[in-house]
């Protein structure tokens, strides 16, 4: 459990840093602490409701190593069609994460002078970069796994 809390905290700090950089590239200069607070509030539904869903699914005997039952992979199991990289990405995208991304747009507008269109673009870029990093790590793990199994 302490490792999960530590990883969640590090993910929050990394997400904030990326969002702060992208907001600065969009022509605004909010403080890092303002972006940290805004992302914290925007991610609150994901953190709280995700924890409730995790507790319920564990009590129901669902294997969380396969992702949340409310993830895109959980809602549409055949969507990835056996592709390990796509499966890992779909396991990370759940309804609460999408909700938090939507809440990040007005949060960015509240702390900076971003227009709604630019705020959406910044949040979409942050989500795309994050998914790209995750896909890269998943592909690397898959390649190493295949290499090790062929030895």
PDB file of C-alpha atoms in Angstrom:
ATOM      1  CA  UNK A   1       0.000   0.000   0.000  1.00  0.00           C
ATOM      2  CA  UNK A   2       2.740   2.578   0.752  1.00  0.00           C
ATOM      3  CA  UNK A   3       4.224   1.890  -2.684  1.00  0.00           C
ATOM      4  CA  UNK A   4       0.877   2.620  -4.345  1.00  0.00           C
ATOM      5  CA  UNK A   5       0.550   5.916  -2.479  1.00  0.00           C
ATOM      6  CA  UNK A   6       4.121   6.856  -3.407  1.00  0.00           C
ATOM      7  CA  UNK A   7       3.544   6.009  -7.077  1.00  0.00           C
ATOM      8  CA  UNK A   8       0.297   8.000  -7.111  1.00  0.00           C
ATOM      9  CA  UNK A   9       2.124  10.990  -5.638  1.00  0.00           C
ATOM     10  CA  UNK A  10       4.943  10.735  -8.171  1.00  0.00           C
ATOM     11  CA  UNK A  11       2.426  10.417 -11.012  1.00  0.00           C
ATOM     12  CA  UNK A  12       0.636  13.539  -9.752  1.00  0.00           C
ATOM     13  CA  UNK A  13       3.908  15.500  -9.663  1.00  0.00           C
ATOM     14  CA  UNK A  14       4.897  14.282 -13.148  1.00  0.00           C
ATOM     15  CA  UNK A  15       1.431  15.038 -14.561  1.00  0.00           C
ATOM     16  CA  UNK A  16       1.595  18.518 -13.031  1.00  0.00           C
ATOM     17  CA  UNK A  17       5.061  19.169 -14.463  1.00  0.00           C
ATOM     18  CA  UNK A  18       3.962  18.160 -17.947  1.00  0.00           C
ATOM     19  CA  UNK A  19       0.789  20.253 -17.727  1.00  0.00           C
ATOM     20  CA  UNK A  20       2.755  23.232 -16.385  1.00  0.00           C
ATOM     21  CA  UNK A  21       5.255  22.999 -19.273  1.00  0.00           C
ATOM     22  CA  UNK A  22       2.489  22.682 -21.863  1.00  0.00           C
ATOM     23  CA  UNK A  23       0.606  25.632 -20.356  1.00  0.00           C
ATOM     24  CA  UNK A  24       3.765  27.735 -20.553  1.00  0.00           C
ATOM     25  CA  UNK A  25       4.235  26.657 -24.183  1.00  0.00           C
ATOM     26  CA  UNK A  26       0.653  27.807 -24.806  1.00  0.00           C
ATOM     27  CA  UNK A  27       1.665  31.306 -23.734  1.00  0.00           C
ATOM     28  CA  UNK A  28       0.581  31.401 -20.081  1.00  0.00           C
ATOM     29  CA  UNK A  29       2.711  31.437 -16.948  1.00  0.00           C
ATOM     30  CA  UNK A  30       0.783  30.007 -13.977  1.00  0.00           C
ATOM     31  CA  UNK A  31       2.795  29.009 -10.943  1.00  0.00           C
ATOM     32  CA  UNK A  32       3.669  25.351 -10.541  1.00  0.00           C
ATOM     33  CA  UNK A  33       1.788  25.251  -7.230  1.00  0.00           C
ATOM     34  CA  UNK A  34      -1.391  26.569  -8.896  1.00  0.00           C
ATOM     35  CA  UNK A  35      -1.175  23.818 -11.511  1.00  0.00           C
ATOM     36  CA  UNK A  36      -0.427  21.247  -8.775  1.00  0.00           C
ATOM     37  CA  UNK A  37      -3.546  22.256  -6.836  1.00  0.00           C
ATOM     38  CA  UNK A  38      -5.694  22.346  -9.971  1.00  0.00           C
ATOM     39  CA  UNK A  39      -4.635  18.880 -11.116  1.00  0.00           C
ATOM     40  CA  UNK A  40      -5.159  17.603  -7.589  1.00  0.00           C
ATOM     41  CA  UNK A  41      -8.740  18.868  -7.506  1.00  0.00           C
ATOM     42  CA  UNK A  42      -9.418  17.690 -11.056  1.00  0.00           C
ATOM     43  CA  UNK A  43      -8.151  14.187 -10.226  1.00  0.00           C
ATOM     44  CA  UNK A  44     -10.136  13.917  -6.994  1.00  0.00           C
ATOM     45  CA  UNK A  45     -13.093  12.050  -8.580  1.00  0.00           C
ATOM     46  CA  UNK A  46     -10.709   9.591 -10.192  1.00  0.00           C
ATOM     47  CA  UNK A  47      -8.848   8.995  -6.941  1.00  0.00           C
ATOM     48  CA  UNK A  48     -11.900   8.681  -4.694  1.00  0.00           C
ATOM     49  CA  UNK A  49     -14.261   6.811  -6.982  1.00  0.00           C
ATOM     50  CA  UNK A  50     -11.437   4.698  -8.394  1.00  0.00           C
ATOM     51  CA  UNK A  51     -10.605   3.582  -4.849  1.00  0.00           C
ATOM     52  CA  UNK A  52     -14.235   2.664  -4.199  1.00  0.00           C
ATOM     53  CA  UNK A  53     -14.425   0.685  -7.438  1.00  0.00           C
ATOM     54  CA  UNK A  54     -11.129  -1.052  -6.618  1.00  0.00           C
ATOM     55  CA  UNK A  55     -12.366  -2.028  -3.143  1.00  0.00           C
ATOM     56  CA  UNK A  56     -15.673  -3.336  -4.494  1.00  0.00           C
ATOM     57  CA  UNK A  57     -14.004  -5.302  -7.274  1.00  0.00           C
ATOM     58  CA  UNK A  58     -11.472  -6.832  -4.892  1.00  0.00           C
ATOM     59  CA  UNK A  59     -14.293  -7.882  -2.557  1.00  0.00           C
ATOM     60  CA  UNK A  60     -16.153  -9.327  -5.561  1.00  0.00           C
ATOM     61  CA  UNK A  61     -13.076 -11.349  -6.536  1.00  0.00           C
ATOM     62  CA  UNK A  62     -12.200  -9.433  -9.712  1.00  0.00           C
ATOM     63  CA  UNK A  63      -8.514  -9.561 -10.705  1.00  0.00           C
ATOM     64  CA  UNK A  64      -7.304  -5.932 -10.761  1.00  0.00           C
ATOM     65  CA  UNK A  65      -4.072  -6.921 -12.496  1.00  0.00           C
ATOM     66  CA  UNK A  66      -6.202  -6.916 -15.659  1.00  0.00           C
ATOM     67  CA  UNK A  67      -7.174  -3.279 -15.079  1.00  0.00           C
ATOM     68  CA  UNK A  68     -10.302  -1.683 -13.715  1.00  0.00           C
ATOM     69  CA  UNK A  69     -13.662  -3.112 -14.749  1.00  0.00           C
ATOM     70  CA  UNK A  70     -14.526   0.450 -15.815  1.00  0.00           C
ATOM     71  CA  UNK A  71     -11.484   0.765 -18.080  1.00  0.00           C
ATOM     72  CA  UNK A  72     -11.924   0.657 -21.831  1.00  0.00           C
ATOM     73  CA  UNK A  73     -10.393  -2.836 -21.800  1.00  0.00           C
ATOM     74  CA  UNK A  74     -12.780  -3.927 -19.054  1.00  0.00           C
ATOM     75  CA  UNK A  75     -15.833  -2.493 -20.801  1.00  0.00           C
ATOM     76  CA  UNK A  76     -14.855  -3.830 -24.262  1.00  0.00           C
ATOM     77  CA  UNK A  77     -12.594  -6.853 -23.650  1.00  0.00           C
ATOM     78  CA  UNK A  78     -11.975  -7.709 -27.311  1.00  0.00           C
ATOM     79  CA  UNK A  79     -11.053  -4.176 -28.359  1.00  0.00           C
ATOM     80  CA  UNK A  80      -7.270  -4.727 -28.222  1.00  0.00           C
ATOM     81  CA  UNK A  81      -7.445  -8.022 -30.159  1.00  0.00           C
ATOM     82  CA  UNK A  82      -4.467  -9.557 -28.360  1.00  0.00           C
ATOM     83  CA  UNK A  83      -2.114  -6.573 -28.777  1.00  0.00           C
ATOM     84  CA  UNK A  84      -0.262  -6.267 -25.455  1.00  0.00           C
ATOM     85  CA  UNK A  85       0.665  -2.594 -25.904  1.00  0.00           C
ATOM     86  CA  UNK A  86      -2.871  -1.562 -26.821  1.00  0.00           C
ATOM     87  CA  UNK A  87      -4.255  -3.658 -23.965  1.00  0.00           C
ATOM     88  CA  UNK A  88      -2.020  -1.891 -21.441  1.00  0.00           C
ATOM     89  CA  UNK A  89      -3.165   1.505 -22.716  1.00  0.00           C
ATOM     90  CA  UNK A  90      -6.838   0.539 -22.662  1.00  0.00           C
ATOM     91  CA  UNK A  91      -6.469  -0.759 -19.103  1.00  0.00           C
ATOM     92  CA  UNK A  92      -5.328   2.681 -17.973  1.00  0.00           C
ATOM     93  CA  UNK A  93      -8.144   4.663 -19.572  1.00  0.00           C
ATOM     94  CA  UNK A  94     -11.221   4.419 -17.394  1.00  0.00           C
ATOM     95  CA  UNK A  95     -14.345   6.519 -17.045  1.00  0.00           C
ATOM     96  CA  UNK A  96     -13.037   8.360 -13.988  1.00  0.00           C
ATOM     97  CA  UNK A  97      -9.754   9.243 -15.719  1.00  0.00           C
ATOM     98  CA  UNK A  98     -11.687  10.713 -18.624  1.00  0.00           C
ATOM     99  CA  UNK A  99     -13.855  12.642 -16.169  1.00  0.00           C
ATOM    100  CA  UNK A 100     -10.724  14.033 -14.505  1.00  0.00           C
ATOM    101  CA  UNK A 101      -9.337  15.114 -17.872  1.00  0.00           C
ATOM    102  CA  UNK A 102     -12.570  16.974 -18.598  1.00  0.00           C
ATOM    103  CA  UNK A 103     -12.344  18.688 -15.184  1.00  0.00           C
ATOM    104  CA  UNK A 104      -8.737  19.725 -15.893  1.00  0.00           C
ATOM    105  CA  UNK A 105      -9.878  22.041 -18.714  1.00  0.00           C
ATOM    106  CA  UNK A 106     -11.834  24.505 -16.525  1.00  0.00           C
ATOM    107  CA  UNK A 107      -9.187  24.140 -13.824  1.00  0.00           C
ATOM    108  CA  UNK A 108      -6.538  25.383 -16.274  1.00  0.00           C
ATOM    109  CA  UNK A 109      -8.813  28.205 -17.373  1.00  0.00           C
ATOM    110  CA  UNK A 110      -9.293  29.243 -13.738  1.00  0.00           C
ATOM    111  CA  UNK A 111      -5.559  29.598 -13.060  1.00  0.00           C
ATOM    112  CA  UNK A 112      -4.519  31.067 -16.398  1.00  0.00           C
ATOM    113  CA  UNK A 113      -5.989  33.093 -19.220  1.00  0.00           C
ATOM    114  CA  UNK A 114      -6.235  30.131 -21.589  1.00  0.00           C
ATOM    115  CA  UNK A 115      -9.215  30.141 -23.916  1.00  0.00           C
ATOM    116  CA  UNK A 116     -11.446  27.044 -23.781  1.00  0.00           C
ATOM    117  CA  UNK A 117      -9.959  25.818 -27.069  1.00  0.00           C
ATOM    118  CA  UNK A 118      -6.361  26.219 -25.912  1.00  0.00           C
ATOM    119  CA  UNK A 119      -7.108  24.640 -22.540  1.00  0.00           C
ATOM    120  CA  UNK A 120      -8.609  21.616 -24.314  1.00  0.00           C
ATOM    121  CA  UNK A 121      -5.582  21.440 -26.604  1.00  0.00           C
ATOM    122  CA  UNK A 122      -3.167  21.552 -23.655  1.00  0.00           C
ATOM    123  CA  UNK A 123      -5.057  18.798 -21.816  1.00  0.00           C
ATOM    124  CA  UNK A 124      -5.305  16.677 -24.977  1.00  0.00           C
ATOM    125  CA  UNK A 125      -1.567  17.089 -25.584  1.00  0.00           C
ATOM    126  CA  UNK A 126      -0.820  16.112 -21.987  1.00  0.00           C
ATOM    127  CA  UNK A 127      -3.003  12.992 -22.305  1.00  0.00           C
ATOM    128  CA  UNK A 128      -1.430  12.059 -25.657  1.00  0.00           C
ATOM    129  CA  UNK A 129       2.118  12.472 -24.347  1.00  0.00           C
ATOM    130  CA  UNK A 130       1.300  10.444 -21.243  1.00  0.00           C
ATOM    131  CA  UNK A 131      -0.270   7.651 -23.302  1.00  0.00           C
ATOM    132  CA  UNK A 132       2.718   7.734 -25.652  1.00  0.00           C
ATOM    133  CA  UNK A 133       5.129   7.286 -22.755  1.00  0.00           C
ATOM    134  CA  UNK A 134       3.054   4.428 -21.344  1.00  0.00           C
ATOM    135  CA  UNK A 135       2.807   2.779 -24.769  1.00  0.00           C
ATOM    136  CA  UNK A 136       6.565   3.099 -25.181  1.00  0.00           C
ATOM    137  CA  UNK A 137       7.236   1.413 -21.855  1.00  0.00           C
ATOM    138  CA  UNK A 138       4.680  -1.307 -22.614  1.00  0.00           C
ATOM    139  CA  UNK A 139       6.293  -1.945 -26.008  1.00  0.00           C
ATOM    140  CA  UNK A 140       9.727  -2.075 -24.395  1.00  0.00           C
ATOM    141  CA  UNK A 141       8.534  -4.572 -21.781  1.00  0.00           C
ATOM    142  CA  UNK A 142       6.885  -6.681 -24.497  1.00  0.00           C
ATOM    143  CA  UNK A 143      10.065  -6.650 -26.611  1.00  0.00           C
ATOM    144  CA  UNK A 144      12.258  -7.608 -23.658  1.00  0.00           C
ATOM    145  CA  UNK A 145       9.793 -10.342 -22.694  1.00  0.00           C
ATOM    146  CA  UNK A 146       9.863 -11.802 -26.206  1.00  0.00           C
ATOM    147  CA  UNK A 147      13.653 -11.564 -26.320  1.00  0.00           C
ATOM    148  CA  UNK A 148      14.008 -13.346 -22.995  1.00  0.00           C
ATOM    149  CA  UNK A 149      11.591 -16.103 -24.004  1.00  0.00           C
ATOM    150  CA  UNK A 150      13.529 -16.728 -27.231  1.00  0.00           C
ATOM    151  CA  UNK A 151      16.803 -17.301 -25.370  1.00  0.00           C
TER     152      UNK A 151
END
